Amino acid sequence: MAIHLSTHHPPLSELHTADRGRIHSIETCGTVDGPGIRFVIFTQGCLLRCLYCHNPDTRDPFQGREVTVDQVMQEIQKYQSYMQASGGGVTISGGEPLLQPEFVREICRRCHELGIHTALDTSGFPDFERSKPVLDYVDLVLLDIKSYDPQTYHRVTSVSIEPTLHFARYLSDIHKPTWIRFVLVPGLTDDPVNVEGLAQFVATLGDCVEKVEVLPFHKMGEYKWQELGYDYQLKDTPPPSPQLIQQVMETFRRYGLRVE
Ligand code: SF4
């Protein structure tokens, strides 16, 4: 997969440091990315090309806006009492936060200094050795495993599944609290063999997995694909039926997993 970089851009490594990084946007009262009310930072840049992505405008690492860690922390502190009263905290999502590991680690470290709970929403795909230190200051990982069958995973994301499985096993080794997220797309990720394989794998991760979230496919991001001139291949794909959702949830439950 190629990322087309214009010659005007600085090298990617200069785009983000422990002091600054690039973000797409901030949501101050998120309720779906971790427990309680969350201050959600959507970072800019992603190497995956998920067919159902509802934030395709986060792909390009040179878009978005540059912010310093100090600026982000000032914003976070304005909402600290809300977050903490609800049992919430800060979630770093994207895009892919682990493409800016030093920046993300520093935000999480500063949150911990303030006693704020931190969650990281990731595909687990970026460079493992650079990603690992971020976890020192992450309380909860929301790990998106977009399929289990390698060919289906590649079809959905355009990248290999191996880095994600490796990352998942590491989370298990270090007993990091983890929620697994799986987007259910009729005709794409719903093959029973694919779902069963994922359930079986997740069960091997043990107690670190607090729950599995089965997320029904929706087309809320379709208009962004059109605006960006990208080809949205799922325009004729319906959302999953309630029966299909139940069936998939049941598969995870059969492996002793808590499912929502
Ligand atoms: S990992 Fe997330 S942000 Fe990246 S393409 Fe997939 S859905 Fe979009």
mmCIF file of C-alpha atoms and ligand atoms in Angstrom:
data_model
loop_
_atom_site.group_PDB
_atom_site.id
_atom_site.type_symbol
_atom_site.label_atom_id
_atom_site.label_comp_id
_atom_site.label_asym_id
_atom_site.label_seq_id
_atom_site.Cartn_x
_atom_site.Cartn_y
_atom_site.Cartn_z
ATOM 1 C CA MET A 1 0.000 0.000 0.000
ATOM 2 C CA ALA A 2 1.496 3.310 -0.999
ATOM 3 C CA ILE A 3 1.031 6.604 0.751
ATOM 4 C CA HIS A 4 1.515 9.356 -1.782
ATOM 5 C CA LEU A 5 3.572 12.112 -0.251
ATOM 6 C CA SER A 6 4.013 15.457 -1.866
ATOM 7 C CA THR A 7 7.569 16.756 -2.135
ATOM 8 C CA HIS A 8 6.635 19.820 -0.023
ATOM 9 C CA HIS A 9 6.191 17.735 3.105
ATOM 10 C CA PRO A 10 8.789 17.241 5.838
ATOM 11 C CA PRO A 11 9.697 13.608 6.687
ATOM 12 C CA LEU A 12 7.003 11.840 8.704
ATOM 13 C CA SER A 13 9.365 11.506 11.673
ATOM 14 C CA GLU A 14 9.445 15.302 12.012
ATOM 15 C CA LEU A 15 5.664 15.629 12.101
ATOM 16 C CA HIS A 16 5.350 14.420 15.660
ATOM 17 C CA THR A 17 7.586 14.345 18.718
ATOM 18 C CA ALA A 18 7.071 14.036 22.457
ATOM 19 C CA ASP A 19 6.058 17.722 22.436
ATOM 20 C CA ARG A 20 3.735 17.928 19.464
ATOM 21 C CA GLY A 21 1.684 15.889 17.056
ATOM 22 C CA ARG A 22 -1.089 16.080 14.494
ATOM 23 C CA ILE A 23 -4.727 15.606 15.327
ATOM 24 C CA HIS A 24 -7.893 15.483 13.266
ATOM 25 C CA SER A 25 -10.347 16.612 15.954
ATOM 26 C CA ILE A 26 -11.442 16.417 19.566
ATOM 27 C CA GLU A 27 -14.729 15.258 21.029
ATOM 28 C CA THR A 28 -15.257 16.506 24.556
ATOM 29 C CA CYS A 29 -18.135 14.284 25.709
ATOM 30 C CA GLY A 30 -17.642 10.916 24.022
ATOM 31 C CA THR A 31 -19.639 8.000 25.387
ATOM 32 C CA VAL A 32 -18.713 5.119 23.075
ATOM 33 C CA ASP A 33 -14.928 4.885 23.329
ATOM 34 C CA GLY A 34 -14.343 3.508 26.802
ATOM 35 C CA PRO A 35 -16.080 3.772 30.173
ATOM 36 C CA GLY A 36 -17.855 6.923 31.378
ATOM 37 C CA ILE A 37 -17.677 10.284 29.655
ATOM 38 C CA ARG A 38 -14.517 10.562 27.568
ATOM 39 C CA PHE A 39 -12.433 13.356 26.169
ATOM 40 C CA VAL A 40 -11.602 11.773 22.801
ATOM 41 C CA ILE A 41 -8.614 12.852 20.729
ATOM 42 C CA PHE A 42 -8.734 11.701 17.111
ATOM 43 C CA THR A 43 -5.180 11.659 15.813
ATOM 44 C CA GLN A 44 -4.330 12.216 12.165
ATOM 45 C CA GLY A 45 -2.828 9.525 9.942
ATOM 46 C CA CYS A 46 -3.630 5.857 9.358
ATOM 47 C CA LEU A 47 -1.945 3.112 7.346
ATOM 48 C CA LEU A 48 -5.024 0.926 7.065
ATOM 49 C CA ARG A 49 -7.645 1.375 4.375
ATOM 50 C CA CYS A 50 -10.716 -0.170 5.999
ATOM 51 C CA LEU A 51 -13.554 -0.440 3.515
ATOM 52 C CA TYR A 52 -16.054 0.759 6.128
ATOM 53 C CA CYS A 53 -13.940 3.516 7.693
ATOM 54 C CA HIS A 54 -16.127 6.361 8.911
ATOM 55 C CA ASN A 55 -13.130 8.684 9.323
ATOM 56 C CA PRO A 56 -11.379 8.419 5.921
ATOM 57 C CA ASP A 57 -10.342 12.058 6.328
ATOM 58 C CA THR A 58 -7.940 10.930 9.076
ATOM 59 C CA ARG A 59 -5.823 8.851 6.658
ATOM 60 C CA ASP A 60 -3.382 11.418 5.365
ATOM 61 C CA PRO A 61 -0.691 12.029 8.037
ATOM 62 C CA PHE A 62 -0.027 15.541 6.687
ATOM 63 C CA GLN A 63 -3.595 16.786 7.054
ATOM 64 C CA GLY A 64 -5.297 17.741 10.314
ATOM 65 C CA ARG A 65 -3.658 20.300 12.558
ATOM 66 C CA GLU A 66 -0.523 20.424 14.614
ATOM 67 C CA VAL A 67 -0.973 20.778 18.361
ATOM 68 C CA THR A 68 1.408 20.752 21.284
ATOM 69 C CA VAL A 69 0.998 18.410 24.223
ATOM 70 C CA ASP A 70 0.601 21.487 26.436
ATOM 71 C CA GLN A 71 -2.347 22.710 24.359
ATOM 72 C CA VAL A 72 -4.028 19.316 24.513
ATOM 73 C CA MET A 73 -3.511 19.097 28.277
ATOM 74 C CA GLN A 74 -5.005 22.543 28.809
ATOM 75 C CA GLU A 75 -8.151 21.420 26.971
ATOM 76 C CA ILE A 76 -8.303 18.137 28.860
ATOM 77 C CA GLN A 77 -8.139 19.891 32.217
ATOM 78 C CA LYS A 78 -11.218 21.958 31.411
ATOM 79 C CA TYR A 79 -13.262 18.751 31.298
ATOM 80 C CA GLN A 80 -11.498 16.829 34.025
ATOM 81 C CA SER A 81 -14.275 17.111 36.624
ATOM 82 C CA TYR A 82 -16.957 15.858 34.180
ATOM 83 C CA MET A 83 -14.851 12.957 33.127
ATOM 84 C CA GLN A 84 -13.913 11.873 36.565
ATOM 85 C CA ALA A 85 -17.406 12.239 38.045
ATOM 86 C CA SER A 86 -18.657 9.797 35.382
ATOM 87 C CA GLY A 87 -15.844 7.269 35.788
ATOM 88 C CA GLY A 88 -14.521 8.358 32.402
ATOM 89 C CA GLY A 89 -11.238 9.747 31.171
ATOM 90 C CA VAL A 90 -9.264 10.423 28.019
ATOM 91 C CA THR A 91 -9.359 8.197 24.937
ATOM 92 C CA ILE A 92 -6.870 8.520 22.124
ATOM 93 C CA SER A 93 -8.328 7.278 18.875
ATOM 94 C CA GLY A 94 -7.856 8.084 15.224
ATOM 95 C CA GLY A 95 -6.724 7.611 12.603
ATOM 96 C CA GLU A 96 -4.113 5.466 14.263
ATOM 97 C CA PRO A 97 -2.628 6.884 17.466
ATOM 98 C CA LEU A 98 0.353 4.527 17.432
ATOM 99 C CA LEU A 99 1.722 6.276 14.344
ATOM 100 C CA GLN A 100 2.649 9.077 16.768
ATOM 101 C CA PRO A 101 3.860 7.026 19.722
ATOM 102 C CA GLU A 102 5.971 9.649 21.509
ATOM 103 C CA PHE A 103 3.214 12.250 21.320
ATOM 104 C CA VAL A 104 0.538 9.841 22.513
ATOM 105 C CA ARG A 105 2.730 8.455 25.286
ATOM 106 C CA GLU A 106 3.384 11.936 26.602
ATOM 107 C CA ILE A 107 -0.323 12.840 26.680
ATOM 108 C CA CYS A 108 -1.078 9.617 28.543
ATOM 109 C CA ARG A 109 1.802 10.196 30.955
ATOM 110 C CA ARG A 110 0.591 13.707 31.725
ATOM 111 C CA CYS A 111 -2.965 12.388 32.211
ATOM 112 C CA HIS A 112 -1.663 9.889 34.756
ATOM 113 C CA GLU A 113 0.078 12.696 36.612
ATOM 114 C CA LEU A 114 -3.383 14.252 36.952
ATOM 115 C CA GLY A 115 -5.010 10.970 37.948
ATOM 116 C CA ILE A 116 -6.972 10.707 34.662
ATOM 117 C CA HIS A 117 -7.872 7.294 33.225
ATOM 118 C CA THR A 118 -6.467 6.698 29.728
ATOM 119 C CA ALA A 119 -7.704 4.510 26.882
ATOM 120 C CA LEU A 120 -6.031 3.832 23.541
ATOM 121 C CA ASP A 121 -8.082 2.843 20.494
ATOM 122 C CA THR A 122 -5.799 1.093 18.015
ATOM 123 C CA SER A 123 -5.584 -1.477 15.258
ATOM 124 C CA GLY A 124 -2.293 -2.689 16.764
ATOM 125 C CA PHE A 125 -0.724 -2.496 13.307
ATOM 126 C CA PRO A 126 2.118 0.083 13.652
ATOM 127 C CA ASP A 127 5.714 -0.759 14.526
ATOM 128 C CA PHE A 128 5.629 -2.929 17.628
ATOM 129 C CA GLU A 129 8.845 -1.793 19.315
ATOM 130 C CA ARG A 130 7.914 1.881 18.982
ATOM 131 C CA SER A 131 4.360 1.220 20.164
ATOM 132 C CA LYS A 132 5.220 -0.761 23.300
ATOM 133 C CA PRO A 133 6.349 2.165 25.517
ATOM 134 C CA VAL A 134 3.001 3.922 24.987
ATOM 135 C CA LEU A 135 1.336 1.156 26.977
ATOM 136 C CA ASP A 136 3.211 2.218 30.144
ATOM 137 C CA TYR A 137 0.628 4.956 30.595
ATOM 138 C CA VAL A 138 -2.476 3.339 29.082
ATOM 139 C CA ASP A 139 -5.107 1.908 31.432
ATOM 140 C CA LEU A 140 -7.311 0.306 28.790
ATOM 141 C CA VAL A 141 -6.721 -0.742 25.185
ATOM 142 C CA LEU A 142 -9.609 -0.803 22.722
ATOM 143 C CA LEU A 143 -8.151 -3.213 20.179
ATOM 144 C CA ASP A 144 -9.876 -3.333 16.802
ATOM 145 C CA ILE A 145 -9.509 -6.774 15.257
ATOM 146 C CA LYS A 146 -11.238 -6.394 11.971
ATOM 147 C CA SER A 147 -11.397 -10.091 11.107
ATOM 148 C CA TYR A 148 -9.516 -13.303 11.796
ATOM 149 C CA ASP A 149 -9.264 -14.993 8.430
ATOM 150 C CA PRO A 150 -6.063 -13.455 6.952
ATOM 151 C CA GLN A 151 -7.552 -12.976 3.496
ATOM 152 C CA THR A 152 -10.683 -11.321 4.852
ATOM 153 C CA TYR A 153 -8.577 -9.129 7.116
ATOM 154 C CA HIS A 154 -6.521 -8.029 4.137
ATOM 155 C CA ARG A 155 -9.626 -7.426 2.051
ATOM 156 C CA VAL A 156 -11.102 -5.229 4.788
ATOM 157 C CA THR A 157 -7.953 -3.269 5.673
ATOM 158 C CA SER A 158 -5.417 -3.692 2.810
ATOM 159 C CA VAL A 159 -2.791 -4.802 5.358
ATOM 160 C CA SER A 160 -1.693 -8.035 7.028
ATOM 161 C CA ILE A 161 -3.274 -9.298 10.245
ATOM 162 C CA GLU A 162 -0.026 -10.567 11.796
ATOM 163 C CA PRO A 163 1.078 -7.328 13.558
ATOM 164 C CA THR A 164 -2.330 -7.048 15.219
ATOM 165 C CA LEU A 165 -2.273 -10.627 16.489
ATOM 166 C CA HIS A 166 1.251 -10.087 17.809
ATOM 167 C CA PHE A 167 0.143 -6.909 19.583
ATOM 168 C CA ALA A 168 -2.879 -8.719 21.047
ATOM 169 C CA ARG A 169 -0.686 -11.506 22.434
ATOM 170 C CA TYR A 170 1.585 -8.926 24.013
ATOM 171 C CA LEU A 171 -1.394 -7.244 25.718
ATOM 172 C CA SER A 172 -2.255 -10.634 27.124
ATOM 173 C CA ASP A 173 1.340 -11.224 28.292
ATOM 174 C CA ILE A 174 1.424 -7.931 30.203
ATOM 175 C CA HIS A 175 -2.163 -8.353 31.491
ATOM 176 C CA LYS A 176 -3.297 -5.058 30.015
ATOM 177 C CA PRO A 177 -7.068 -4.535 30.358
ATOM 178 C CA THR A 178 -8.430 -4.792 26.813
ATOM 179 C CA TRP A 179 -11.736 -4.487 24.980
ATOM 180 C CA ILE A 180 -11.815 -6.208 21.602
ATOM 181 C CA ARG A 181 -13.834 -4.474 18.896
ATOM 182 C CA PHE A 182 -15.146 -6.218 15.823
ATOM 183 C CA VAL A 183 -17.159 -4.507 13.090
ATOM 184 C CA LEU A 184 -19.792 -6.839 11.694
ATOM 185 C CA VAL A 185 -20.338 -6.268 7.975
ATOM 186 C CA PRO A 186 -22.779 -8.504 6.088
ATOM 187 C CA GLY A 187 -21.086 -10.269 3.206
ATOM 188 C CA LEU A 188 -17.630 -9.131 4.338
ATOM 189 C CA THR A 189 -16.794 -10.087 7.932
ATOM 190 C CA ASP A 190 -19.800 -12.233 8.877
ATOM 191 C CA ASP A 191 -18.591 -15.605 7.592
ATOM 192 C CA PRO A 192 -19.143 -18.002 10.534
ATOM 193 C CA VAL A 193 -15.632 -19.444 10.095
ATOM 194 C CA ASN A 194 -14.139 -15.964 10.346
ATOM 195 C CA VAL A 195 -16.178 -15.095 13.448
ATOM 196 C CA GLU A 196 -15.504 -18.446 15.093
ATOM 197 C CA GLY A 197 -11.770 -18.081 14.414
ATOM 198 C CA LEU A 198 -11.755 -14.652 16.015
ATOM 199 C CA ALA A 199 -13.705 -15.844 19.054
ATOM 200 C CA GLN A 200 -11.332 -18.768 19.478
ATOM 201 C CA PHE A 201 -8.278 -16.490 19.237
ATOM 202 C CA VAL A 202 -9.681 -13.886 21.637
ATOM 203 C CA ALA A 203 -10.439 -16.614 24.173
ATOM 204 C CA THR A 204 -6.734 -17.551 24.190
ATOM 205 C CA LEU A 205 -5.863 -14.031 25.393
ATOM 206 C CA GLY A 206 -7.279 -14.827 28.831
ATOM 207 C CA ASP A 207 -8.324 -12.459 31.572
ATOM 208 C CA CYS A 208 -6.931 -9.302 30.001
ATOM 209 C CA VAL A 209 -9.981 -9.243 27.725
ATOM 210 C CA GLU A 210 -12.728 -7.566 29.715
ATOM 211 C CA LYS A 211 -15.231 -7.718 26.887
ATOM 212 C CA VAL A 212 -15.869 -7.949 23.169
ATOM 213 C CA GLU A 213 -17.843 -5.243 21.397
ATOM 214 C CA VAL A 214 -19.653 -6.312 18.240
ATOM 215 C CA LEU A 215 -20.144 -3.099 16.288
ATOM 216 C CA PRO A 216 -22.810 -3.221 13.571
ATOM 217 C CA PHE A 217 -21.686 -1.785 10.239
ATOM 218 C CA HIS A 218 -23.262 1.556 9.343
ATOM 219 C CA LYS A 219 -22.760 4.005 6.500
ATOM 220 C CA MET A 220 -22.497 7.228 8.457
ATOM 221 C CA GLY A 221 -19.111 8.065 6.938
ATOM 222 C CA GLU A 222 -20.148 7.442 3.319
ATOM 223 C CA TYR A 223 -20.514 11.138 2.487
ATOM 224 C CA LYS A 224 -16.881 11.735 3.525
ATOM 225 C CA TRP A 225 -15.678 9.149 1.007
ATOM 226 C CA GLN A 226 -17.585 10.991 -1.693
ATOM 227 C CA GLU A 227 -16.189 14.358 -0.617
ATOM 228 C CA LEU A 228 -12.665 12.960 -0.737
ATOM 229 C CA GLY A 229 -13.234 11.327 -4.121
ATOM 230 C CA TYR A 230 -12.591 7.827 -2.726
ATOM 231 C CA ASP A 231 -14.429 4.801 -4.063
ATOM 232 C CA TYR A 232 -16.854 3.584 -1.374
ATOM 233 C CA GLN A 233 -17.252 -0.101 -2.121
ATOM 234 C CA LEU A 234 -19.892 -0.829 0.517
ATOM 235 C CA LYS A 235 -22.633 1.433 -0.775
ATOM 236 C CA ASP A 236 -24.959 -1.505 -1.436
ATOM 237 C CA THR A 237 -24.139 -3.320 1.813
ATOM 238 C CA PRO A 238 -26.976 -3.275 4.362
ATOM 239 C CA PRO A 239 -26.459 -3.023 8.121
ATOM 240 C CA PRO A 240 -26.495 -6.426 9.844
ATOM 241 C CA SER A 241 -29.903 -7.728 10.917
ATOM 242 C CA PRO A 242 -30.642 -8.061 14.655
ATOM 243 C CA GLN A 243 -30.605 -11.859 14.164
ATOM 244 C CA LEU A 244 -27.132 -11.786 12.637
ATOM 245 C CA ILE A 245 -25.853 -9.567 15.447
ATOM 246 C CA GLN A 246 -27.268 -11.955 18.045
ATOM 247 C CA GLN A 247 -25.800 -14.959 16.268
ATOM 248 C CA VAL A 248 -22.324 -13.395 16.188
ATOM 249 C CA MET A 249 -22.557 -12.319 19.830
ATOM 250 C CA GLU A 250 -23.562 -15.863 20.715
ATOM 251 C CA THR A 251 -20.442 -17.230 18.991
ATOM 252 C CA PHE A 252 -18.236 -15.075 21.235
ATOM 253 C CA ARG A 253 -20.242 -16.073 24.323
ATOM 254 C CA ARG A 254 -19.734 -19.759 23.561
ATOM 255 C CA TYR A 255 -16.023 -19.110 24.142
ATOM 256 C CA GLY A 256 -16.726 -17.698 27.590
ATOM 257 C CA LEU A 257 -16.316 -14.070 26.515
ATOM 258 C CA ARG A 258 -18.371 -11.166 27.789
ATOM 259 C CA VAL A 259 -20.027 -9.507 24.797
ATOM 260 C CA GLU A 260 -21.804 -6.203 24.218
HETATM 261 S S1 SF4 B 1 -8.009 1.728 11.269
HETATM 262 FE FE1 SF4 B 1 -9.719 3.104 11.767
HETATM 263 S S2 SF4 B 1 -9.126 5.101 10.932
HETATM 264 FE FE2 SF4 B 1 -7.790 3.578 9.982
HETATM 265 S S3 SF4 B 1 -8.819 3.061 8.044
HETATM 266 FE FE3 SF4 B 1 -9.462 1.567 9.597
HETATM 267 S S4 SF4 B 1 -11.372 2.356 10.446
HETATM 268 FE FE4 SF4 B 1 -10.327 4.068 9.372
#
